[in-house]
Coordinates of C-alpha atoms and ligand atoms in Angstrom, one line a residue:
M1245 CA 99.0 95.3 70.2
A1246 CA 99.5 98.9 71.3
T1247 CA 100.6 101.4 73.8
V1248 CA 98.1 103.3 75.9
T1249 CA 98.6 106.9 77.0
F1250 CA 96.6 108.9 79.5
D1251 CA 97.7 112.5 78.7
K1252 CA 96.5 114.7 81.6
A1253 CA 93.1 113.1 81.2
T1254 CA 90.6 114.7 83.5
R1255 CA 87.0 113.8 84.3
I1256 CA 84.7 116.2 86.1
Y1257 CA 81.2 114.7 86.6
P1258 CA 78.3 117.1 86.0
G1259 CA 77.3 118.9 89.2
S1260 CA 80.7 118.4 90.8
D1261 CA 83.4 121.0 91.0
K1262 CA 86.2 118.5 91.9
P1263 CA 87.6 116.2 89.3
A1264 CA 86.9 112.5 89.9
V1265 CA 90.2 111.9 87.9
D1266 CA 92.6 114.8 87.9
A1267 CA 95.1 115.2 85.0
L1268 CA 96.0 111.5 84.9
D1269 CA 99.3 111.0 83.2
I1270 CA 100.4 107.4 82.5
E1271 CA 102.2 105.8 79.5
I1272 CA 101.6 102.1 79.3
A1273 CA 103.9 100.1 77.1
D1274 CA 102.9 97.7 74.4
G1275 CA 102.1 94.3 76.1
E1276 CA 102.3 95.7 79.6
F1277 CA 100.0 94.7 82.4
L1278 CA 99.3 97.9 84.3
V1279 CA 97.3 97.8 87.5
L1280 CA 95.3 100.8 88.8
V1281 CA 94.9 100.5 92.5
G1282 CA 93.5 102.7 95.3
P1283 CA 90.7 102.9 97.9
S1284 CA 87.1 102.9 96.9
G1285 CA 86.1 106.2 95.2
C1286 CA 89.6 107.2 94.2
G1287 CA 88.7 107.2 90.4
K1288 CA 89.9 103.8 89.2
S1289 CA 86.7 102.9 87.3
T1290 CA 86.3 106.4 86.0
S1291 CA 89.9 106.2 84.5
L1292 CA 89.1 102.9 82.9
R1293 CA 85.8 104.1 81.6
M1294 CA 87.5 107.1 80.0
L1295 CA 89.8 104.7 78.2
A1296 CA 86.9 102.6 77.1
G1297 CA 84.9 105.6 75.8
L1298 CA 82.1 105.1 78.4
E1299 CA 82.9 108.4 80.1
D1300 CA 83.6 111.8 78.6
V1301 CA 87.1 113.3 79.0
N1302 CA 86.8 116.9 80.0
S1303 CA 90.4 117.9 79.4
G1304 CA 93.6 116.1 78.3
A1305 CA 93.7 113.2 75.9
I1306 CA 93.8 109.4 75.6
R1307 CA 95.7 107.6 72.9
I1308 CA 95.9 103.9 71.9
G1309 CA 99.1 103.5 69.9
D1310 CA 99.3 106.7 67.8
R1311 CA 95.6 107.1 67.6
D1312 CA 93.9 109.8 69.6
V1313 CA 90.8 108.1 70.8
T1314 CA 89.6 110.8 73.2
H1315 CA 86.4 111.4 71.3
L1316 CA 85.9 108.1 69.6
P1317 CA 82.9 105.9 70.5
P1318 CA 83.7 102.7 72.4
K1319 CA 83.2 100.4 69.4
D1320 CA 85.9 102.2 67.4
R1321 CA 88.6 101.9 70.1
D1322 CA 89.5 98.2 69.6
I1323 CA 89.3 97.4 73.3
A1324 CA 87.5 94.6 75.2
M1325 CA 86.4 95.1 78.8
V1326 CA 85.7 92.6 81.6
F1327 CA 83.5 93.9 84.4
Q1328 CA 83.1 92.9 88.0
N1329 CA 79.6 91.5 87.3
Y1330 CA 80.4 89.5 84.3
A1331 CA 77.1 90.6 82.6
L1332 CA 76.7 87.2 80.8
Y1333 CA 73.4 86.7 78.9
P1334 CA 71.6 84.1 81.0
H1335 CA 69.5 82.7 78.1
M1336 CA 72.6 82.1 75.9
T1337 CA 75.0 79.2 76.0
V1338 CA 78.6 79.7 77.0
A1339 CA 79.6 79.5 73.3
D1340 CA 77.0 82.1 72.3
N1341 CA 78.0 84.4 75.1
M1342 CA 81.6 84.2 74.1
G1343 CA 80.9 84.7 70.4
F1344 CA 78.2 87.4 70.7
A1345 CA 80.3 90.4 70.0
L1346 CA 81.7 88.7 66.8
K1347 CA 78.1 87.8 65.7
I1348 CA 77.1 91.5 66.1
A1349 CA 80.1 92.5 64.1
G1350 CA 79.0 90.2 61.3
V1351 CA 81.8 87.6 61.5
P1352 CA 80.9 84.4 59.7
K1353 CA 79.6 81.6 61.9
A1354 CA 82.4 79.1 61.2
E1355 CA 85.0 81.7 62.1
I1356 CA 83.2 82.5 65.3
R1357 CA 83.0 78.9 66.2
K1358 CA 86.8 78.5 65.6
K1359 CA 87.7 81.5 67.7
V1360 CA 85.4 80.5 70.5
E1361 CA 86.8 77.0 70.6
E1362 CA 90.4 78.3 70.7
A1363 CA 89.5 80.6 73.6
A1364 CA 87.7 77.8 75.4
K1365 CA 90.7 75.6 75.1
I1366 CA 93.0 78.4 76.6
L1367 CA 90.5 78.9 79.5
D1368 CA 89.6 75.2 80.2
L1369 CA 86.0 75.8 79.1
T1370 CA 85.7 73.3 76.3
P1371 CA 83.4 70.9 78.2
Y1372 CA 81.0 73.7 79.2
L1373 CA 80.4 75.4 75.8
D1374 CA 76.8 74.2 75.5
R1375 CA 75.8 75.1 79.1
K1376 CA 74.0 78.2 80.3
P1377 CA 75.8 80.5 82.7
K1378 CA 73.6 79.4 85.7
A1379 CA 75.0 75.9 85.4
L1380 CA 78.5 77.2 85.9
S1381 CA 80.5 77.9 89.1
G1382 CA 81.6 81.5 89.8
G1383 CA 85.1 80.8 88.6
Q1384 CA 83.8 79.4 85.3
R1385 CA 81.6 82.4 84.7
Q1386 CA 84.5 84.6 85.3
R1387 CA 86.5 82.7 82.6
V1388 CA 83.5 83.0 80.2
A1389 CA 83.7 86.8 80.7
M1390 CA 87.4 86.6 79.9
G1391 CA 86.7 84.4 76.9
R1392 CA 84.3 87.0 75.6
A1393 CA 87.1 89.5 75.6
I1394 CA 89.7 87.2 74.2
V1395 CA 87.8 86.1 71.1
R1396 CA 87.7 89.7 70.0
E1397 CA 91.5 89.9 69.8
P1398 CA 91.5 93.5 70.9
Q1399 CA 94.5 95.8 71.1
V1400 CA 93.8 96.5 74.8
F1401 CA 92.1 94.5 77.6
L1402 CA 90.3 96.5 80.3
M1403 CA 89.4 94.8 83.5
D1404 CA 87.4 96.4 86.4
E1405 CA 87.7 94.3 89.6
P1406 CA 87.1 91.1 87.7
L1407 CA 87.8 88.9 90.7
S1408 CA 85.7 90.6 93.4
N1409 CA 82.8 88.2 93.1
L1410 CA 85.0 85.1 93.7
D1411 CA 85.7 83.6 97.1
A1412 CA 89.1 84.2 98.6
K1413 CA 90.8 81.0 97.5
L1414 CA 89.5 81.1 94.0
R1415 CA 90.5 84.8 93.7
V1416 CA 94.1 83.8 94.4
S1417 CA 94.3 81.0 91.8
T1418 CA 92.4 83.1 89.2
R1419 CA 94.7 86.0 89.6
T1420 CA 97.6 83.8 88.7
Q1421 CA 95.7 82.4 85.7
I1422 CA 94.8 85.9 84.4
A1423 CA 98.4 87.2 84.8
S1424 CA 99.9 84.2 83.0
L1425 CA 97.2 84.3 80.3
Q1426 CA 97.9 88.0 79.7
R1427 CA 101.6 87.3 79.4
R1428 CA 101.0 84.5 76.9
L1429 CA 98.6 86.7 74.8
G1430 CA 100.9 89.7 75.2
I1431 CA 97.9 92.1 75.0
T1432 CA 98.3 95.5 76.7
T1433 CA 96.1 95.3 79.8
V1434 CA 94.8 97.9 82.2
Y1435 CA 93.4 96.2 85.3
V1436 CA 91.6 97.9 88.2
T1437 CA 91.5 96.6 91.8
H1438 CA 91.2 98.1 95.3
D1439 CA 93.3 95.1 96.6
Q1440 CA 96.9 96.0 96.9
V1441 CA 98.0 92.4 97.1
E1442 CA 96.3 91.7 93.8
A1443 CA 98.0 94.8 92.3
M1444 CA 101.4 93.8 93.6
T1445 CA 101.2 90.2 92.5
M1446 CA 99.7 90.8 89.0
G1447 CA 101.1 94.0 87.6
D1448 CA 104.2 94.7 85.6
R1449 CA 103.7 98.1 87.0
V1450 CA 101.3 99.5 89.6
A1451 CA 99.7 102.9 89.5
V1452 CA 98.3 104.2 92.9
L1453 CA 95.5 106.7 92.8
K1454 CA 94.1 108.7 95.7
D1455 CA 91.2 111.2 95.4
G1456 CA 91.6 111.2 91.6
V1457 CA 95.3 112.1 91.8
L1458 CA 98.0 109.7 90.7
Q1459 CA 100.5 109.1 93.5
Q1460 CA 103.1 106.9 92.0
V1461 CA 103.5 104.5 89.0
D1462 CA 106.2 101.9 89.5
T1463 CA 107.2 98.3 89.5
P1464 CA 105.8 96.4 92.5
R1465 CA 109.4 96.1 93.8
N1466 CA 110.1 99.9 93.7
M1467 CA 106.6 100.7 95.0
Y1468 CA 107.4 98.6 98.1
D1469 CA 111.0 99.7 98.5
K1470 CA 110.6 103.4 97.7
P1471 CA 107.1 104.6 98.3
A1472 CA 106.9 108.2 97.0
N1473 CA 104.8 109.5 99.8
L1474 CA 103.1 108.6 103.1
F1475 CA 99.9 107.5 101.4
V1476 CA 101.6 104.9 99.2
A1477 CA 103.8 103.9 102.1
G1478 CA 100.7 103.1 104.2
F1479 CA 98.7 101.6 101.4
I1480 CA 101.2 99.1 99.8
G1481 CA 102.2 96.2 102.0
S1482 CA 100.4 94.0 104.5
P1483 CA 100.7 94.4 107.5
A1484 CA 101.2 98.1 106.7
M1485 CA 104.4 100.0 107.2
N1486 CA 104.8 101.5 110.7
L1487 CA 104.8 105.2 110.4
V1488 CA 106.0 107.2 113.4
E1489 CA 106.4 110.9 113.8
V1490 CA 109.7 111.6 115.5
P1491 CA 111.8 114.6 116.4
I1492 CA 114.8 115.5 114.3
T1493 CA 118.1 115.5 116.2
D1494 CA 121.7 115.9 115.2
G1495 CA 122.7 113.2 112.8
G1496 CA 119.5 111.4 112.8
V1497 CA 116.1 111.0 114.3
K1498 CA 115.3 109.9 117.9
F1499 CA 113.5 106.6 118.0
G1500 CA 112.9 105.7 121.6
N1501 CA 116.3 105.5 123.3
S1502 CA 118.2 105.2 120.1
V1503 CA 119.1 107.7 117.4
V1504 CA 118.5 106.2 114.0
P1505 CA 120.9 107.5 111.4
V1506 CA 119.0 108.6 108.3
N1507 CA 120.0 110.4 105.2
R1508 CA 121.4 113.9 106.1
D1509 CA 120.0 115.6 103.0
A1510 CA 116.6 114.2 103.8
L1511 CA 116.7 115.8 107.3
K1512 CA 118.1 119.0 106.0
A1513 CA 115.2 119.3 103.5
A1514 CA 112.8 119.0 106.4
V1515 CA 114.6 121.4 108.6
D1516 CA 114.9 124.0 105.8
R1517 CA 111.2 123.8 105.5
G1518 CA 110.8 124.6 109.2
D1519 CA 109.7 121.1 110.2
K1520 CA 110.6 120.0 113.7
T1521 CA 109.7 116.4 113.1
V1522 CA 109.8 113.9 110.2
T1523 CA 107.7 110.7 109.8
V1524 CA 109.8 107.6 109.8
G1525 CA 108.5 104.5 108.1
V1526 CA 109.7 101.0 109.1
R1527 CA 108.2 97.8 107.6
P1528 CA 107.3 95.1 110.1
E1529 CA 110.2 92.9 108.8
H1530 CA 112.7 95.6 109.2
F1531 CA 112.8 95.8 113.0
D1532 CA 115.5 93.9 114.9
V1533 CA 114.4 92.6 118.2
V1534 CA 117.4 93.4 120.5
E1535 CA 116.0 92.5 123.9
L1536 CA 113.1 90.4 125.1
N1537 CA 111.8 90.9 128.7
G1538 CA 115.0 92.5 129.9
S1539 CA 117.3 89.7 128.7
A1540 CA 119.3 90.0 125.5
A1541 CA 117.2 88.3 122.8
T1542 CA 118.6 85.3 121.0
L1543 CA 117.0 86.8 117.9
T1544 CA 119.9 88.9 116.8
K1545 CA 123.6 88.0 116.7
D1546 CA 125.0 91.3 118.0
A1547 CA 122.5 91.6 120.9
E1548 CA 125.3 92.5 123.3
D1549 CA 126.4 95.7 121.6
A1550 CA 123.0 96.6 120.4
P1551 CA 121.3 99.8 121.7
A1552 CA 118.4 99.4 124.1
G1553 CA 116.0 100.3 121.4
L1554 CA 112.3 101.1 121.7
P1555 CA 110.3 99.1 124.3
V1556 CA 107.2 97.6 122.8
S1557 CA 104.6 95.8 124.9
V1558 CA 103.0 92.9 123.1
N1559 CA 99.2 93.0 122.8
V1560 CA 98.5 90.3 120.2
V1561 CA 100.7 87.8 118.4
E1562 CA 99.6 86.5 115.0
E1563 CA 101.3 83.2 114.3
L1564 CA 101.5 82.4 110.6
G1565 CA 103.8 79.4 110.8
A1566 CA 106.9 80.7 109.1
D1567 CA 106.6 84.1 110.7
G1568 CA 104.7 85.8 113.5
Y1569 CA 103.4 89.3 113.6
V1570 CA 103.6 91.1 117.0
Y1571 CA 101.0 93.8 117.5
G1572 CA 102.3 96.0 120.3
T1573 CA 102.3 99.4 121.8
A1574 CA 105.4 101.6 122.2
E1575 CA 105.7 105.1 123.8
V1576 CA 106.9 107.6 121.2
G1577 CA 107.2 111.2 122.3
G1578 CA 105.1 110.6 125.3
E1579 CA 102.2 109.2 123.3
P1580 CA 101.3 105.5 122.9
K1581 CA 101.9 104.3 119.4
D1582 CA 100.8 100.9 117.9
L1583 CA 103.5 99.1 116.0
V1584 CA 103.7 95.8 114.1
V1585 CA 106.9 93.8 114.3
R1586 CA 107.6 90.6 112.3
V1587 CA 109.4 87.9 114.2
P1588 CA 110.6 84.4 113.2
G1589 CA 107.8 81.8 113.5
R1590 CA 109.5 79.7 116.2
Q1591 CA 110.5 82.7 118.4
V1592 CA 107.2 84.5 118.9
P1593 CA 106.9 86.3 122.3
E1594 CA 104.1 85.8 124.7
K1595 CA 101.2 88.3 125.0
G1596 CA 102.2 90.8 127.6
A1597 CA 105.9 90.4 127.1
K1598 CA 108.1 93.4 126.4
L1599 CA 110.3 93.6 123.3
H1600 CA 113.0 96.1 122.5
V1601 CA 113.2 96.8 118.8
V1602 CA 115.6 98.8 116.6
P1603 CA 114.9 99.7 113.0
R1604 CA 117.5 98.1 110.8
A1605 CA 120.0 100.5 109.4
G1606 CA 119.4 101.3 105.7
E1607 CA 115.8 100.1 105.9
T1608 CA 114.1 103.2 107.2
H1609 CA 112.0 105.5 105.1
V1610 CA 111.8 109.2 105.9
F1611 CA 108.8 111.3 104.9
S1612 CA 108.0 115.0 105.4
T1613 CA 105.4 115.2 108.2
S1614 CA 104.0 118.4 106.7
T1615 CA 103.7 117.4 103.0
G1616 CA 103.9 113.6 103.2
E1617 CA 106.5 113.4 100.4
R1618 CA 109.4 111.0 100.6
L1619 CA 112.6 112.7 101.8
S1620 CA 115.0 109.8 101.9
D1621 CA 116.3 108.3 98.7
Ligands
LIG1929 N1 78.3 108.8 87.2 C1 78.8 109.5 88.2 N2 78.3 110.7 88.5 C2 78.8 111.5 89.5 N3 79.9 111.1 90.2 C3 80.4 109.9 90.0 C4 79.9 109.0 89.0 N4 80.6 107.9 89.0 C5 81.6 108.0 89.9 N5 81.4 109.2 90.6 C6 82.3 109.7 91.6 O1 83.6 109.8 91.1 C7 84.5 109.4 92.1 C8 85.4 108.2 91.6 O2 84.5 107.1 91.4 P1 85.0 105.8 90.8 O3 85.8 106.0 89.5 O4 83.8 104.9 90.6 O5 86.0 105.2 91.9 P2 86.6 103.7 92.2 O6 86.3 102.9 91.0 O7 88.0 104.0 92.4 O8 85.9 103.2 93.4 C9 83.7 109.1 93.3 O9 83.7 110.2 94.2 C10 82.4 108.8 92.8 O10 81.4 109.1 93.8
LIG1930 MG1 85.3 101.1 90.7

């Protein structure tokens, strides 16, 4: 087992003047499950391939434990990688696929067999050891690819979108299996995905990348509760956080008819910079519905004293059973603005209805409109 350190690791592809990964700085703890997430092209695979030794590092360093591996060939790094296309050998049995790396390394046959059988047991693959990959389901192939990594007992697992070839249902069950397997084996793991739900459900910590630049590394909880900037705020969470540019007024920000109190220091920081507005973020579950079609809503207990709030006309309602999501339009600063509001599943409004919503105190996020950075604490 080992720690993994990206120390300002940078990759500039030949012919490009912009780094694909720009001074990536992350320290991954021994046994940690770290997920690298971000939109397509943000540099996730490049980061992983630098760690694997499949891509040159142009500046900075990469360490596994105390070893500087920056210029070591892949075979000397003691890592095992699981790719998106499992790259199984079609003419070999499952057992031979799983043991292949050990065979190349000259491990005795009996020992290979023992390790393969152990891994097969962990992965529920014992009945399939003599089959060829084409006689397996997608989920089973994925497990063979995992098995091939496990038998090597590496210091670090690297996984690049290993679930993207599975259908949606299998993806959900397999992500739980991988996460629990990783915890059981305790092997430091760097896992790449573009899917923020996968990242949030699997990672001990999540690192968000955008355009090759690390935006935030944090636990899923902190990432959700305190996104460091507008990009992370919009990327993490589904449906996404509502982000509304609003004028700064005394003591708060004006949100429709109500002034939402927000952290004074945050507003001062924006004003000092010369900004006239801030961007306020409210998650769909952090709106209180204070009025529905002109009558006080039964949805909140203090509806009588509640401010009128921001009128939202309902365009679409998504009913999910326990909850509903209202997709509506509000007028903010004279411009129509789409908002998503979560409501209790048994109290969903009709399409065309008008809701009045107020962001719940203490649940608003404030960002600088000009730089995108988080201003509230
Ligand atoms: N071999 C390569 N040569 C040149 N540019 C590349 C190469 N591989 C990736 N890139 C570029 O580097 C950036 C990051 O790519 P990549 O790491 O594959 O992103 P991700 O895995 O997040 O989708 C992209 O702009 C991509 O086009
Ligand atoms: Mg990729």
